[in-house]
């Protein structure tokens, strides 16, 4: 399969972010993954990265005490940023799990966001953790039993000149559907999207 992203061996690959970008905006996908326009972060993405890094290294010194007390309530498992992939005929999908148990039966993805943002992770089109569960099963034969999003509320609005901070609110745990039906749907949807991306790339490269 001929996709825009290729590894050092020339093999085509996708990431979860590529798939979500393609589904949301063909224009954004074209700019980021075909034209290779460098991604420019903003204060919101920088804040999410700052939170994620603090959780990974268990160091909250860059946050105020009240913020740190909230972050310390977030679940930390045994491993962080574990690479995972799903191999298909002609390409593979890769990703990194925010945190997982040593036995790979539990995985967590951290998210930050403002008011009502957490509801996005209950929708049927959010399937990041199902994707990771499929990769773990293919690689190891282990079935993930518990997959959750831990949502950390963010306060502040940079457009109003406000600093972004961790809200004084307990992390919200959002359980993900790991039924066989859901996993099969996600597996085949990835393949369907990959074929659409290949067609789009052929027409627009």
N, CA, C and O of each residue as an XYZ file, in Angstrom:
820
protein
N       0.849     -1.197      0.000
C       0.000      0.000      0.000
C       0.884      1.245      0.000
O       1.872      1.310      0.730
N       0.534      2.207     -0.800
C       1.334      3.420     -0.930
C       0.694      4.555     -0.134
O      -0.294      5.150     -0.566
N       1.268      4.847      1.036
C       0.768      5.904      1.905
C       1.829      6.994      2.044
O       3.006      6.730      1.802
N       1.443      8.207      2.427
C       2.413      9.302      2.499
C       3.563      9.068      3.468
O       4.694      9.462      3.185
N       3.293      8.430      4.613
C       4.333      8.220      5.622
C       4.982      6.856      5.433
O       4.309      5.830      5.333
N       6.312      6.879      5.387
C       7.069      5.629      5.234
C       8.228      5.620      6.220
O       8.824      6.661      6.497
N       8.544      4.446      6.746
C       9.654      4.335      7.686
C      10.975      4.204      6.937
O      11.006      4.282      5.709
N      12.062      4.005      7.673
C      13.392      3.963      7.056
C      13.564      2.789      6.112
O      14.477      2.781      5.287
N      12.689      1.791      6.229
C      12.745      0.634      5.333
C      11.828      0.797      4.118
O      11.744     -0.089      3.268
N      11.146      1.936      4.050
C      10.246      2.191      2.944
C       8.853      1.620      3.122
O       8.055      1.627      2.184
N       8.551      1.125      4.319
C       7.230      0.550      4.589
C       6.239      1.653      4.955
O       6.561      2.552      5.733
N       5.047      1.582      4.398
C       4.016      2.568      4.691
C       3.449      2.365      6.086
O       3.306      1.237      6.557
N       3.129      3.472      6.735
C       2.500      3.367      8.052
C       1.542      4.522      8.278
O       1.602      5.549      7.602
N       0.661      4.328      9.241
C      -0.260      5.356      9.711
C      -0.128      5.475     11.219
O       0.425      4.592     11.873
N      -0.634      6.559     11.764
C      -0.772      6.709     13.205
C      -2.228      7.032     13.497
O      -2.988      7.383     12.594
N      -2.611      6.913     14.750
C      -3.983      7.245     15.121
C      -4.280      8.706     14.792
O      -5.376      9.032     14.337
N      -3.302      9.586     15.023
C      -3.525     11.008     14.744
C      -3.700     11.262     13.255
O      -4.463     12.145     12.864
N      -2.998     10.492     12.413
C      -3.195     10.646     10.972
C      -4.623     10.287     10.576
O      -5.251     10.987      9.782
N      -5.124      9.203     11.128
C      -6.481      8.769     10.805
C      -7.509      9.799     11.252
O      -8.428     10.130     10.502
N      -7.357     10.306     12.468
C      -8.333     11.279     12.967
C      -8.250     12.586     12.174
O      -9.272     13.213     11.895
N      -7.036     12.991     11.814
C      -6.888     14.207     11.013
C      -7.551     14.037      9.657
O      -8.251     14.938      9.194
N      -7.343     12.899      9.018
C      -7.930     12.643      7.698
C      -9.450     12.669      7.769
O     -10.103     13.213      6.878
N     -10.014     12.091      8.812
C     -11.469     12.051      8.940
C     -12.059     13.435      9.215
O     -13.168     13.740      8.776
N     -11.322     14.260      9.934
C     -11.830     15.580     10.296
C     -11.643     16.600      9.180
O     -12.530     17.412      8.919
N     -10.475     16.557      8.516
C     -10.178     17.584      7.520
C      -9.177     17.057      6.502
O      -8.017     16.811      6.831
N      -9.631     16.887      5.267
C      -8.723     16.454      4.204
C      -7.653     17.529      3.947
O      -6.509     17.212      3.620
N      -8.036     18.780      4.097
C      -7.081     19.868      3.878
C      -5.948     19.808      4.897
O      -4.776     19.926      4.538
N      -6.302     19.623      6.173
C      -5.273     19.520      7.209
C      -4.385     18.305      6.969
O      -3.169     18.368      7.152
N      -5.006     17.192      6.556
C      -4.218     15.991      6.289
C      -3.238     16.248      5.147
O      -2.069     15.869      5.222
N      -3.717     16.884      4.108
C      -2.870     17.183      2.953
C      -1.669     18.031      3.374
O      -0.536     17.753      2.982
N      -1.925     19.061      4.168
C      -0.846     19.954      4.583
C       0.163     19.255      5.490
O       1.372     19.411      5.319
N      -0.335     18.491      6.449
C       0.551     17.885      7.448
C       1.303     16.667      6.927
O       2.492     16.505      7.202
N       0.611     15.805      6.170
C       1.196     14.504      5.859
C       1.593     14.302      4.400
O       2.316     13.357      4.082
N       1.130     15.177      3.511
C       1.562     15.095      2.113
C       2.552     16.223      1.809
O       3.635     15.980      1.276
N       2.171     17.455      2.151
C       3.112     18.553      1.988
C       4.189     18.570      3.064
O       5.235     19.197      2.894
N       3.930     17.874      4.178
C       4.881     17.789      5.299
C       5.140     19.159      5.933
O       6.258     19.455      6.354
N       4.099     19.984      5.996
C       4.225     21.268      6.684
C       4.405     20.995      8.174
O       3.570     20.317      8.774
N       5.476     21.506      8.788
C       5.725     21.228     10.207
C       4.544     21.635     11.081
O       3.958     22.703     10.906
N       4.212     20.762     12.023
C       3.105     21.063     12.935
C       3.526     22.152     13.906
O       4.567     22.048     14.555
N       2.724     23.184     14.003
C       2.990     24.263     14.942
C       2.060     24.115     16.139
O       0.843     24.265     16.028
N       2.656     23.822     17.265
C       1.870     23.675     18.479
C       1.349     25.020     18.963
O       1.682     26.066     18.406
N       0.541     24.979     19.989
C       0.039     26.200     20.602
C       0.038     26.010     22.112
O       0.496     24.985     22.617
N      -0.470     26.988     22.819
C      -0.423     26.905     24.280
C      -1.268     25.746     24.815
O      -0.992     25.222     25.894
N      -2.291     25.349     24.065
C      -3.138     24.250     24.512
C      -2.419     22.906     24.345
O      -2.437     22.072     25.250
N      -1.791     22.705     23.192
C      -1.054     21.450     22.998
C       0.170     21.414     23.913
O       0.529     20.355     24.427
N       0.811     22.564     24.117
C       1.967     22.614     25.016
C       1.554     22.267     26.444
O       2.289     21.590     27.162
N       0.375     22.734     26.849
C      -0.105     22.427     28.199
C      -0.348     20.929     28.350
O       0.022     20.341     29.366
N      -0.972     20.304     27.341
C      -1.208     18.870     27.388
C       0.088     18.094     27.477
O       0.176     17.112     28.213
N       1.100     18.528     26.729
C       2.409     17.865     26.779
C       3.060     18.038     28.143
O       3.693     17.114     28.656
N       2.907     19.210     28.724
C       3.475     19.487     30.043
C       2.853     18.576     31.102
O       3.550     18.033     31.959
N       1.533     18.421     31.028
C       0.846     17.530     31.972
C       1.292     16.086     31.763
O       1.597     15.383     32.727
N       1.332     15.640     30.495
C       1.727     14.273     30.206
C       3.130     13.956     30.673
O       3.379     12.877     31.212
N       4.045     14.880     30.474
C       5.432     14.655     30.907
C       5.526     14.566     32.421
O       6.258     13.732     32.955
N       4.784     15.428     33.115
C       4.831     15.404     34.582
C       4.299     14.089     35.127
O       4.815     13.569     36.117
N       3.262     13.545     34.478
C       2.705     12.268     34.919
C       3.686     11.133     34.650
O       3.807     10.208     35.453
N       4.380     11.204     33.528
C       5.324     10.138     33.179
C       6.499     10.086     34.149
O       6.899      9.002     34.573
N       7.053     11.236     34.503
C       8.250     11.245     35.353
C       7.908     11.440     36.832
O       8.797     11.447     37.683
N       6.613     11.598     37.134
C       6.150     11.758     38.513
C       6.784     12.975     39.184
O       7.222     12.912     40.333
N       6.823     14.072     38.450
C       7.408     15.315     38.948
C       6.440     16.449     38.624
O       6.180     16.747     37.459
N       5.909     17.079     39.681
C       4.887     18.105     39.508
C       5.386     19.484     39.930
O       4.595     20.371     40.251
N       6.702     19.650     39.925
C       7.304     20.886     40.413
C       7.003     22.088     39.526
O       7.158     23.227     39.967
N       6.576     21.861     38.287
C       6.244     22.969     37.398
C       4.807     23.448     37.555
O       4.345     24.312     36.810
N       4.105     22.876     38.535
C       2.714     23.253     38.785
C       2.567     23.801     40.205
O       3.355     23.479     41.094
N       1.564     24.618     40.393
C       1.277     25.132     41.724
C       0.781     23.998     42.617
O       0.294     22.991     42.104
N       0.892     24.136     43.937
C       0.516     23.043     44.856
C      -0.890     22.495     44.628
O      -1.079     21.279     44.675
N      -1.886     23.356     44.383
C      -3.251     22.868     44.163
C      -3.334     22.050     42.879
O      -4.024     21.032     42.825
N      -2.626     22.505     41.844
C      -2.603     21.752     40.595
C      -1.907     20.408     40.795
O      -2.382     19.374     40.326
N      -0.795     20.439     41.487
C      -0.040     19.215     41.735
C      -0.870     18.200     42.517
O      -0.771     16.997     42.274
N      -1.687     18.678     43.451
C      -2.510     17.764     44.243
C      -3.529     17.034     43.370
O      -3.868     15.884     43.646
N      -4.016     17.689     42.325
C      -4.935     17.046     41.380
C      -4.174     16.033     40.534
O      -4.634     14.903     40.365
N      -3.031     16.416     40.006
C      -2.261     15.526     39.144
C      -1.806     14.270     39.889
O      -1.679     13.203     39.288
N      -1.565     14.395     41.173
C      -1.150     13.230     41.962
C      -2.279     12.219     42.136
O      -2.040     11.080     42.538
N      -3.504     12.633     41.835
C      -4.638     11.711     41.911
C      -4.810     10.891     40.634
O      -5.566      9.920     40.616
N      -4.111     11.279     39.568
C      -4.205     10.572     38.292
C      -3.503      9.222     38.410
O      -2.432      9.127     39.009
N      -4.098      8.192     37.849
C      -3.536      6.843     37.925
C      -2.262      6.731     37.108
O      -2.233      7.100     35.934
N      -1.222      6.226     37.727
C       0.036      5.928     37.043
C       0.252      4.421     37.115
O       0.268      3.845     38.202
N       0.419      3.780     35.951
C       0.642      2.335     35.924
C       2.144      2.044     35.816
O       2.966      2.902     36.135
N       2.497      0.843     35.371
C       3.891      0.385     35.463
C       4.804      0.932     34.369
O       5.976      1.214     34.620
N       4.275      1.082     33.168
C       5.091      1.523     32.039
C       4.465      2.761     31.396
O       3.259      2.990     31.491
N       5.317      3.552     30.740
C       4.848      4.770     30.070
C       5.361      4.802     28.639
O       6.472      4.361     28.345
N       4.518      5.339     27.751
C       4.874      5.526     26.345
C       5.351      4.229     25.695
O       6.392      4.196     25.037
N       4.583      3.174     25.888
C       4.925      1.892     25.269
C       4.508      1.893     23.795
O       3.368      2.218     23.462
N       5.430      1.532     22.934
C       5.156      1.461     21.500
C       4.235      0.284     21.213
O       4.384     -0.792     21.791
N       3.285      0.503     20.316
C       2.381     -0.571     19.909
C       2.069     -0.394     18.427
O       2.032      0.730     17.927
N       1.846     -1.499     17.726
C       1.513     -1.399     16.306
C       0.560     -2.515     15.918
O       0.487     -3.558     16.568
N      -0.170     -2.263     14.834
C      -1.025     -3.284     14.220
C      -0.542     -3.469     12.791
O      -0.469     -2.507     12.027
N      -0.219     -4.680     12.436
C       0.275     -4.955     11.088
C      -0.880     -5.380     10.178
O      -1.658     -6.277     10.501
N      -0.963     -4.704      9.034
C      -1.909     -5.051      7.980
C      -1.104     -5.460      6.747
O       0.122     -5.350      6.730
N      -1.794     -5.926      5.736
C      -1.131     -6.271      4.485
C      -0.781     -4.981      3.738
O      -1.661     -4.331      3.175
N       0.496     -4.615      3.735
C       0.934     -3.443      2.997
C       1.186     -2.197      3.821
O       1.709     -1.216      3.292
N       0.832     -2.200      5.099
C       1.111     -1.058      5.965
C       0.942     -1.491      7.420
O       0.479     -2.594      7.707
N       1.323     -0.608      8.317
C       1.051     -0.856      9.734
C       0.626      0.441     10.405
O       0.941      1.530      9.926
N      -0.081      0.319     11.501
C      -0.509      1.467     12.285
C       0.275      1.463     13.588
O       0.372      0.428     14.246
N       0.835      2.602     13.968
C       1.642      2.666     15.181
C       1.052      3.649     16.175
O       0.262      4.522     15.816
N       1.448      3.491     17.426
C       1.009      4.399     18.467
C       1.837      4.207     19.721
O       2.697      3.329     19.789
N       1.567      5.041     20.710
C       2.264      4.954     21.989
C       1.230      5.053     23.108
O       0.471      6.020     23.181
N       1.209      4.059     23.965
C       0.263      4.020     25.078
C       0.783      4.914     26.194
O       1.943      4.800     26.589
N      -0.055      5.796     26.703
C       0.406      6.701     27.759
C       0.915      5.926     28.966
O       2.017      6.190     29.446
N       0.139      4.983     29.459
C       0.599      4.152     30.568
C      -0.131      2.814     30.546
O      -1.305      2.746     30.184
N       0.565      1.760     30.932
C      -0.024      0.414     30.930
C       0.546     -0.411     32.070
O       1.636     -0.133     32.568
N      -0.201     -1.427     32.477
C       0.292     -2.352     33.496
C       1.321     -3.289     32.871
O       1.334     -3.483     31.655
N       2.175     -3.864     33.700
C       3.212     -4.764     33.191
C       2.620     -5.953     32.439
O       3.204     -6.438     31.470
N       1.447     -6.421     32.899
C       0.847     -7.588     32.245
C      -0.002     -7.218     31.032
O      -0.594     -8.087     30.391
N      -0.058     -5.907     30.719
C      -0.746     -5.376     29.532
C      -2.261     -5.579     29.545
O      -2.904     -5.461     28.502
N      -2.830     -5.875     30.690
C      -4.280     -6.038     30.753
C      -4.998     -4.720     31.048
O      -6.222     -4.642     30.942
N      -4.239     -3.688     31.418
C      -4.840     -2.394     31.717
C      -4.056     -1.307     30.997
O      -2.828     -1.261     31.079
N      -4.766     -0.432     30.291
C      -4.130      0.689     29.598
C      -4.916      1.963     29.863
O      -6.132      1.931     30.053
N      -4.201      3.090     29.872
C      -4.819      4.388     30.147
C      -4.272      5.414     29.168
O      -3.086      5.408     28.841
N      -5.151      6.295     28.706
C      -4.728      7.432     27.902
C      -5.102      8.698     28.662
O      -6.238      8.840     29.115
N      -4.156      9.614     28.803
C      -4.410     10.868     29.490
C      -4.896     11.923     28.500
O      -4.370     12.040     27.393
N      -5.898     12.685     28.909
C      -6.402     13.786     28.097
C      -6.613     15.013     28.978
O      -6.970     14.897     30.150
N      -6.389     16.187     28.398
C      -6.719     17.434     29.079
C      -7.705     18.206     28.208
O      -7.735     18.034     26.990
N      -8.504     19.048     28.834
C      -9.456     19.830     28.052
C     -10.343     20.689     28.933
O     -10.368     20.553     30.156
N     -11.061     21.567     28.279
C     -11.943     22.480     28.982
C     -13.334     21.915     29.189
O     -13.536     20.701     29.195
N     -14.282     22.810     29.357
C     -15.648     22.425     29.694
C     -16.258     21.515     28.642
O     -16.238     21.821     27.450
N     -16.799     20.396     29.096
C     -17.530     19.416     28.294
C     -16.663     18.652     27.288
O     -17.171     17.820     26.537
N     -15.391     18.928     27.275
C     -14.486     18.249     26.341
C     -14.449     16.741     26.594
O     -14.203     15.958     25.676
N     -14.693     16.341     27.837
C     -14.603     14.916     28.176
C     -15.623     14.057     27.440
O     -15.422     12.853     27.276
N     -16.724     14.677     26.992
C     -17.766     13.894     26.328
C     -17.315     13.358     24.968
O     -17.917     12.424     24.438
N     -16.266     13.943     24.407
C     -15.732     13.440     23.141
C     -15.254     11.996     23.259
O     -15.265     11.244     22.285
N     -14.835     11.620     24.469
C     -14.215     10.310     24.649
C     -15.227      9.220     24.981
O     -14.861      8.079     25.266
N     -16.501      9.589     24.940
C     -17.585      8.602     25.026
C     -18.204      8.323     23.661
O     -19.054      7.442     23.530
N     -17.782      9.066     22.650
C     -18.381      8.935     21.330
C     -17.839      7.712     20.593
O     -16.739      7.232     20.868
N     -18.639      7.227     19.654
C     -18.266      6.004     18.928
C     -17.083      6.214     17.995
O     -16.418      5.248     17.620
N     -16.805      7.472     17.610
C     -15.680      7.701     16.706
C     -14.354      7.879     17.438
O     -13.315      8.064     16.804
N     -14.382      7.826     18.768
C     -13.132      7.814     19.532
C     -12.753      6.362     19.794
O     -13.434      5.670     20.550
N     -11.691      5.905     19.186
C     -11.315      4.492     19.333
C      -9.814      4.295     19.509
O      -9.267      3.268     19.109
N      -9.156      5.273     20.105
C      -7.706      5.195     20.288
C      -7.302      4.003     21.153
O      -6.367      3.277     20.816
N      -7.994      3.805     22.249
C      -7.618      2.716     23.157
C      -8.003      1.354     22.592
O      -7.333      0.359     22.869
N      -9.071      1.298     21.808
C      -9.404      0.049     21.113
C      -8.291     -0.303     20.120
O      -7.931     -1.469     19.961
N      -7.755      0.723     19.459
C      -6.651      0.519     18.525
C      -5.443     -0.066     19.250
O      -4.828     -1.016     18.768
N      -5.105      0.496     20.404
C      -3.968     -0.011     21.169
C      -4.217     -1.429     21.659
O      -3.308     -2.258     21.670
N      -5.454     -1.704     22.064
C      -5.788     -3.057     22.529
C      -5.614     -4.065     21.401
O      -5.129     -5.172     21.633
N      -6.001     -3.699     20.187
C      -5.812     -4.584     19.034
C      -4.327     -4.835     18.784
O      -3.929     -5.957     18.472
N      -3.512     -3.797     18.919
C      -2.082     -3.953     18.719
C      -1.449     -4.865     19.742
O      -0.601     -5.691     19.403
N      -1.855     -4.723     21.002
C      -1.330     -5.583     22.061
C      -1.705     -7.029     21.801
O      -0.875     -7.925     21.954
N      -2.951     -7.264     21.410
C      -3.389     -8.636     21.156
C      -2.615     -9.258     20.002
O      -2.181    -10.407     20.079
N      -2.444     -8.478     18.922
C      -1.724     -9.020     17.769
C      -0.275     -9.344     18.122
O       0.270    -10.354     17.677
N       0.334     -8.489     18.914
C       1.751     -8.670     19.264
C       1.973     -9.781     20.290
O       2.914    -10.566     20.173
N       1.097     -9.838     21.298
C       1.365    -10.708     22.446
C       0.322    -11.798     22.684
O       0.585    -12.762     23.403
N      -0.858    -11.649     22.084
C      -1.951    -12.569     22.363
C      -2.733    -12.211     23.607
O      -3.715    -12.875     23.937
N      -2.309    -11.167     24.302
C      -2.969    -10.739     25.541
C      -4.179     -9.864     25.210
O      -4.109     -8.984     24.352
N      -5.269    -10.117     25.894
C      -6.475     -9.307     25.727
C      -6.530     -8.246     26.826
O      -6.543     -8.569     28.014
N      -6.562     -7.003     26.424
C      -6.696     -5.911     27.385
C      -8.082     -5.998     28.021
O      -9.089     -6.112     27.321
N      -8.125     -5.944     29.336
C      -9.396     -6.075     30.057
C      -9.962     -4.730     30.495
O     -11.173     -4.590     30.671
N      -9.094     -3.745     30.668
C      -9.521     -2.469     31.251
C      -8.823     -1.334     30.508
O      -7.603     -1.191     30.592
N      -9.590     -0.534     29.785
C      -9.047      0.606     29.056
C      -9.840      1.847     29.441
O     -11.066      1.869     29.327
N      -9.144      2.866     29.892
C      -9.823      4.083     30.329
C      -9.091      5.326     29.842
O      -7.876      5.328     29.643
N      -9.867      6.369     29.661
C      -9.321      7.712     29.501
C      -9.389      8.370     30.874
O     -10.423      8.314     31.541
N      -8.289      8.993     31.299
C      -8.324      9.805     32.515
C      -8.235     11.260     32.068
O      -7.210     11.721     31.565
N      -9.327     11.954     32.267
C      -9.487     13.316     31.754
C      -9.188     14.323     32.855
O      -9.764     14.271     33.942
N      -8.277     15.241     32.552
C      -7.858     16.268     33.507
C      -8.410     17.604     33.032
O      -8.070     18.084     31.951
N      -9.253     18.186     33.842
C      -9.891     19.440     33.454
C      -8.878     20.586     33.414
O      -8.017     20.713     34.284
N      -9.008     21.404     32.387
C      -8.129     22.553     32.208
C      -8.944     23.832     32.372
O     -10.089     23.913     31.926
N      -8.348     24.817     33.008
C      -8.984     26.126     33.146
C      -8.143     27.186     32.442
O      -6.938     27.015     32.255
N      -8.789     28.276     32.055
C      -8.083     29.382     31.423
C      -8.377     29.444     29.938
O      -8.752     28.447     29.321
N      -8.202     30.621     29.378
C      -8.451     30.855     27.957
C      -7.370     31.794     27.439
O      -7.349     32.977     27.777
N      -6.477     31.261     26.621
C      -5.356     32.073     26.136
C      -5.829     33.219     25.252
O      -5.155     34.245     25.156
N      -6.991     33.054     24.601
C      -7.508     34.115     23.740
C      -7.985     35.317     24.549
O      -8.171     36.410     24.014
N      -8.176     35.098     25.828
C      -8.558     36.187     26.731
C      -7.385     36.603     27.609
O      -7.551     37.351     28.572
N      -6.203     36.110     27.265
C      -5.010     36.454     28.034
C      -4.886     35.707     29.346
O      -4.111     36.102     30.217
N      -5.654     34.614     29.497
C      -5.625     33.843     30.740
C      -4.622     32.694     30.645
O      -4.483     32.068     29.595
N      -3.940     32.428     31.730
C      -2.985     31.327     31.789
C      -3.740     30.009     31.925
O      -4.763     29.941     32.606
N      -3.235     28.970     31.279
C      -3.842     27.645     31.385
C      -3.362     26.961     32.658
O      -2.167     26.935     32.952
N      -4.305     26.410     33.406
C      -3.976     25.743     34.667
C      -4.792     24.457     34.802
O      -5.770     24.249     34.084
N      -4.377     23.609     35.726
C      -5.140     22.416     36.065
C      -6.286     22.833     36.979
O      -6.065     23.459     38.016
N      -7.508     22.483     36.590
C      -8.679     22.862     37.389
C      -8.714     22.083     38.697
O      -8.178     20.978     38.789
N      -9.341     22.664     39.695
C      -9.467     22.013     40.998
C     -10.640     21.035     40.950
O     -11.683     21.261     41.565
N     -10.450     19.955     40.215
C     -11.493     18.960     39.982
C     -10.845     17.585     39.840
O      -9.828     17.439     39.163
N     -11.426     16.600     40.470
C     -10.856     15.256     40.398
C     -10.809     14.773     38.944
O     -11.698     15.092     38.155
N      -9.773     14.007     38.592
C      -9.722     13.448     37.236
C     -10.972     12.619     36.939
O     -11.472     11.902     37.805
N     -11.460     12.722     35.725
C     -12.652     11.990     35.303
C     -12.225     10.716     34.585
O     -11.437     10.767     33.641
N     -12.741      9.581     35.026
C     -12.399      8.296     34.422
C     -13.493      7.901     33.432
O     -14.669      7.821     33.788
N     -13.092      7.655     32.194
C     -14.038      7.326     31.132
C     -13.692      5.936     30.609
O     -12.656      5.742     29.972
N     -14.565      4.975     30.882
C     -14.304      3.590     30.501
C     -14.578      3.386     29.016
O     -15.523      3.950     28.464
N     -13.748      2.580     28.383
C     -13.837      2.336     26.948
C     -14.372      0.936     26.663
O     -14.080     -0.016     27.385
N     -15.152      0.834     25.607
C     -15.777     -0.416     25.190
C     -14.744     -1.313     24.506
O     -14.179     -0.949     23.475
N     -14.505     -2.480     25.089
C     -13.550     -3.438     24.523
C     -14.230     -4.734     24.090
O     -13.590     -5.783     24.022
N     -15.515     -4.660     23.801
C     -16.205     -5.856     23.333
C     -15.632     -6.288     21.989
O     -15.067     -5.483     21.248
N     -15.787     -7.567     21.693
C     -15.260     -8.095     20.444
C     -15.884     -7.384     19.245
O     -15.209     -7.131     18.247
N     -17.152     -7.068     19.347
C     -17.847     -6.368     18.261
C     -17.201     -5.021     17.986
O     -16.976     -4.659     16.831
N     -16.899     -4.271     19.058
C     -16.290     -2.947     18.896
C     -14.882     -3.079     18.324
O     -14.506     -2.309     17.440
N     -14.112     -4.026     18.803
C     -12.745     -4.193     18.322
C     -12.715     -4.574     16.845
O     -11.880     -4.076     16.091
N     -13.614     -5.448     16.436
C     -13.679     -5.831     15.016
C     -14.033     -4.623     14.152
O     -13.456     -4.420     13.084
N     -14.981     -3.831     14.625
C     -15.368     -2.636     13.876
C     -14.173     -1.702     13.701
O     -13.945     -1.181     12.610
N     -13.412     -1.490     14.773
C     -12.252     -0.606     14.720
C     -11.199     -1.161     13.769
O     -10.615     -0.410     12.988
N     -10.949     -2.463     13.827
C      -9.942     -3.094     12.966
C     -10.262     -2.843     11.487
O      -9.397     -2.416     10.722
N     -11.497     -3.107     11.099
C     -11.872     -2.960      9.695
C     -12.013     -1.502      9.289
O     -11.804     -1.161      8.125
N     -12.364     -0.645     10.227
C     -12.457      0.779      9.921
C     -11.077      1.355      9.626
O     -10.944      2.217      8.758
N     -10.050      0.893     10.335
C      -8.678      1.335     10.057
C      -8.296      0.968      8.628
O      -7.735      1.786      7.899
N      -8.600     -0.262      8.232
C      -8.263     -0.712      6.879
C      -9.016      0.107      5.831
O      -8.442      0.512      4.820
N     -10.293      0.347      6.076
C     -11.109      1.152      5.153
C     -10.531      2.562      5.012
O     -10.434      3.089      3.904
N     -10.148      3.167      6.137
C      -9.599      4.520      6.099
C      -8.252      4.542      5.393
O      -7.954      5.480      4.654
N      -7.439      3.518      5.613
C      -6.134      3.435      4.944
C      -6.307      3.413      3.425
O      -5.550      4.064      2.705
N      -7.282      2.684      2.947
C      -7.544      2.631      1.500
C      -8.002      3.986      0.977
O      -7.648      4.380     -0.135
N      -8.791      4.699      1.781
C      -9.238      6.035      1.384
C      -8.055      7.004      1.345
O      -7.970      7.857      0.461
N      -7.154      6.867      2.302
C      -5.965      7.722      2.332
C      -5.067      7.430      1.138
O      -4.531      8.351      0.522
N      -4.903      6.162      0.811
C      -4.086      5.797     -0.342
C      -4.654      6.425     -1.619
O      -3.908      6.964     -2.436
N      -5.959      6.353     -1.781
C      -6.613      6.939     -2.952
C      -6.424      8.459     -2.973
O      -6.111      9.039     -4.012
N      -6.617      9.090     -1.826
C      -6.451     10.537     -1.703
C      -5.011     10.945     -2.014
O      -4.778     11.953     -2.682
N      -4.059     10.170     -1.535
C      -2.638     10.455     -1.767
C      -2.309     10.333     -3.254
O      -1.590     11.164     -3.807
N      -2.831      9.311     -3.884
C      -2.583      9.102     -5.314
C      -3.109     10.267     -6.135
O      -2.492     10.671     -7.121
N      -4.247     10.805     -5.727
C      -4.886     11.886     -6.474
C      -4.285     13.250     -6.207
O      -4.465     14.180     -6.993
N      -3.556     13.373     -5.079
C      -3.129     14.703     -4.652
C      -1.626     14.870     -4.441
O      -1.184     15.962     -4.082
N      -0.850     13.852     -4.645
C       0.592     14.003     -4.400
C       1.271     14.802     -5.534
O       2.481     15.024     -5.494
